[in-house]
PDB file of C-alpha atoms in Angstrom:
ATOM      1  CA  MET A   1      -9.819  14.656   6.191  1.00  0.00           C
ATOM      2  CA  ILE A   2      -6.848  12.375   6.370  1.00  0.00           C
ATOM      3  CA  ARG A   3      -7.559   8.776   7.648  1.00  0.00           C
ATOM      4  CA  VAL A   4      -4.820   7.235   9.921  1.00  0.00           C
ATOM      5  CA  ALA A   5      -4.677   3.695  11.122  1.00  0.00           C
ATOM      6  CA  LEU A   6      -2.638   3.147  14.375  1.00  0.00           C
ATOM      7  CA  PRO A   7      -1.203  -0.144  15.695  1.00  0.00           C
ATOM      8  CA  TYR A   8      -3.054  -1.673  18.650  1.00  0.00           C
ATOM      9  CA  HIS A   9      -0.820  -0.541  21.159  1.00  0.00           C
ATOM     10  CA  LEU A  10      -0.852   3.212  20.033  1.00  0.00           C
ATOM     11  CA  ARG A  11      -4.597   3.080  19.759  1.00  0.00           C
ATOM     12  CA  THR A  12      -4.842   1.863  23.281  1.00  0.00           C
ATOM     13  CA  LEU A  13      -2.549   4.573  24.455  1.00  0.00           C
ATOM     14  CA  ALA A  14      -4.345   7.278  22.554  1.00  0.00           C
ATOM     15  CA  ARG A  15      -7.735   5.825  23.496  1.00  0.00           C
ATOM     16  CA  VAL A  16      -9.096   5.772  19.934  1.00  0.00           C
ATOM     17  CA  ASP A  17     -10.593   3.105  17.652  1.00  0.00           C
ATOM     18  CA  ALA A  18      -8.812   1.403  14.802  1.00  0.00           C
ATOM     19  CA  GLU A  19      -8.861   4.380  12.391  1.00  0.00           C
ATOM     20  CA  LEU A  20      -9.242   8.084  13.122  1.00  0.00           C
ATOM     21  CA  THR A  21      -9.505  11.204  10.992  1.00  0.00           C
ATOM     22  CA  LEU A  22      -7.366  14.213  11.093  1.00  0.00           C
ATOM     23  CA  ASP A  23      -7.764  17.649   9.408  1.00  0.00           C
ATOM     24  CA  VAL A  24      -4.373  18.325   7.916  1.00  0.00           C
ATOM     25  CA  GLY A  25      -3.459  21.601   5.851  1.00  0.00           C
ATOM     26  CA  GLU A  26      -1.456  21.561   2.675  1.00  0.00           C
ATOM     27  CA  PRO A  27       0.988  20.058   1.948  1.00  0.00           C
ATOM     28  CA  VAL A  28      -0.032  16.662   3.220  1.00  0.00           C
ATOM     29  CA  THR A  29       3.092  14.671   4.263  1.00  0.00           C
ATOM     30  CA  VAL A  30       4.091  12.104   6.817  1.00  0.00           C
ATOM     31  CA  ARG A  31       5.496  14.885   8.783  1.00  0.00           C
ATOM     32  CA  THR A  32       2.318  17.099   8.680  1.00  0.00           C
ATOM     33  CA  VAL A  33       0.051  14.210   9.493  1.00  0.00           C
ATOM     34  CA  LEU A  34       2.381  13.278  12.519  1.00  0.00           C
ATOM     35  CA  ASP A  35       2.582  16.830  13.587  1.00  0.00           C
ATOM     36  CA  GLU A  36      -1.285  17.188  13.580  1.00  0.00           C
ATOM     37  CA  LEU A  37      -1.669  13.553  15.106  1.00  0.00           C
ATOM     38  CA  GLU A  38       0.757  14.478  18.031  1.00  0.00           C
ATOM     39  CA  ALA A  39      -1.024  17.944  18.517  1.00  0.00           C
ATOM     40  CA  ARG A  40      -4.256  16.227  18.920  1.00  0.00           C
ATOM     41  CA  TYR A  41      -3.135  13.396  21.108  1.00  0.00           C
ATOM     42  CA  PRO A  42      -0.139  14.558  22.922  1.00  0.00           C
ATOM     43  CA  VAL A  43       0.136  11.268  24.672  1.00  0.00           C
ATOM     44  CA  LEU A  44       1.558   9.893  21.327  1.00  0.00           C
ATOM     45  CA  ARG A  45       4.468  12.356  21.306  1.00  0.00           C
ATOM     46  CA  GLY A  46       7.858  10.582  21.198  1.00  0.00           C
ATOM     47  CA  THR A  47       6.145   6.964  20.444  1.00  0.00           C
ATOM     48  CA  ILE A  48       6.123   7.372  16.644  1.00  0.00           C
ATOM     49  CA  ARG A  49       9.086   9.525  16.052  1.00  0.00           C
ATOM     50  CA  ASP A  50      11.879  10.642  18.468  1.00  0.00           C
ATOM     51  CA  GLN A  51      10.903  13.902  19.880  1.00  0.00           C
ATOM     52  CA  GLY A  52      14.324  15.497  19.466  1.00  0.00           C
ATOM     53  CA  THR A  53      15.208  14.343  15.982  1.00  0.00           C
ATOM     54  CA  LEU A  54      11.724  13.699  14.675  1.00  0.00           C
ATOM     55  CA  GLU A  55      12.976  10.589  12.987  1.00  0.00           C
ATOM     56  CA  ARG A  56      10.612   7.404  12.902  1.00  0.00           C
ATOM     57  CA  ARG A  57      11.069   4.867  15.554  1.00  0.00           C
ATOM     58  CA  PRO A  58      12.886   1.794  14.386  1.00  0.00           C
ATOM     59  CA  PHE A  59      10.068  -0.583  14.715  1.00  0.00           C
ATOM     60  CA  LEU A  60       7.250   1.440  13.157  1.00  0.00           C
ATOM     61  CA  ARG A  61       6.748   1.668   9.373  1.00  0.00           C
ATOM     62  CA  PHE A  62       4.375   3.877   7.278  1.00  0.00           C
ATOM     63  CA  PHE A  63       2.524   2.556   4.412  1.00  0.00           C
ATOM     64  CA  ALA A  64      -0.037   4.038   2.013  1.00  0.00           C
ATOM     65  CA  CYS A  65      -1.613   2.689  -1.018  1.00  0.00           C
ATOM     66  CA  ALA A  66       0.228  -0.616  -0.536  1.00  0.00           C
ATOM     67  CA  GLU A  67       3.479   1.252  -0.621  1.00  0.00           C
ATOM     68  CA  ASP A  68       6.163   1.475   1.922  1.00  0.00           C
ATOM     69  CA  LEU A  69       6.755   5.132   2.875  1.00  0.00           C
ATOM     70  CA  SER A  70       9.192   4.415   5.806  1.00  0.00           C
ATOM     71  CA  HIS A  71      12.285   5.432   4.096  1.00  0.00           C
ATOM     72  CA  GLN A  72      11.108   8.276   1.986  1.00  0.00           C
ATOM     73  CA  SER A  73      11.633  11.879   3.134  1.00  0.00           C
ATOM     74  CA  PRO A  74       8.743  12.754   5.651  1.00  0.00           C
ATOM     75  CA  ASP A  75       8.419  15.906   3.636  1.00  0.00           C
ATOM     76  CA  GLU A  76       7.263  14.107   0.597  1.00  0.00           C
ATOM     77  CA  SER A  77       3.719  14.514  -0.490  1.00  0.00           C
ATOM     78  CA  LEU A  78       1.513  11.479   0.239  1.00  0.00           C
ATOM     79  CA  PRO A  79      -0.398   9.817  -2.455  1.00  0.00           C
ATOM     80  CA  SER A  80      -3.631  11.667  -3.689  1.00  0.00           C
ATOM     81  CA  ALA A  81      -5.848   8.792  -2.523  1.00  0.00           C
ATOM     82  CA  VAL A  82      -4.535   9.488   0.937  1.00  0.00           C
ATOM     83  CA  VAL A  83      -5.056  13.187   0.542  1.00  0.00           C
ATOM     84  CA  GLU A  84      -8.600  12.671  -0.615  1.00  0.00           C
ATOM     85  CA  GLY A  85      -9.552  10.387   2.113  1.00  0.00           C
ATOM     86  CA  ARG A  86     -10.076   7.329  -0.045  1.00  0.00           C
ATOM     87  CA  GLU A  87      -7.246   5.454   1.521  1.00  0.00           C
ATOM     88  CA  PRO A  88      -5.720   5.553   5.188  1.00  0.00           C
ATOM     89  CA  LEU A  89      -2.044   6.149   6.095  1.00  0.00           C
ATOM     90  CA  LEU A  90      -1.030   3.183   7.878  1.00  0.00           C
ATOM     91  CA  ILE A  91       1.400   3.099  10.876  1.00  0.00           C
ATOM     92  CA  ILE A  92       2.316  -0.397  11.272  1.00  0.00           C
ATOM     93  CA  GLY A  93       4.452  -1.949  14.147  1.00  0.00           C
ATOM     94  CA  ALA A  94       6.995  -4.104  12.678  1.00  0.00           C
ATOM     95  CA  ILE A  95       7.741  -7.592  13.986  1.00  0.00           C
ATOM     96  CA  ALA A  96      11.242  -8.836  14.663  1.00  0.00           C
ATOM     97  CA  GLY A  97      12.961 -11.965  15.802  1.00  0.00           C
ATOM     98  CA  GLY A  98      13.961 -15.259  14.696  1.00  0.00           C
TER      99      GLY A  98
END
């Protein structure tokens, strides 16, 4: 089971707690996790990534094991700690301004 932590506004939209678990088949990548997340919570479609291009929304970032995965290929395998459920995949809302 893959653990996923969503930012507050997406937790509220999906009506879930701070962390949820997903059953994701191999390979475990950001893309396959998001595919399963959107299948299980259709209300999240288009909120994390564009529905047409499937690119990450600009003000969301992906982190795992203290590493920013936001600019890596969404098809790159996630760290083993995430795959094994020891660490969550964090989806973080970025803050901008000055």
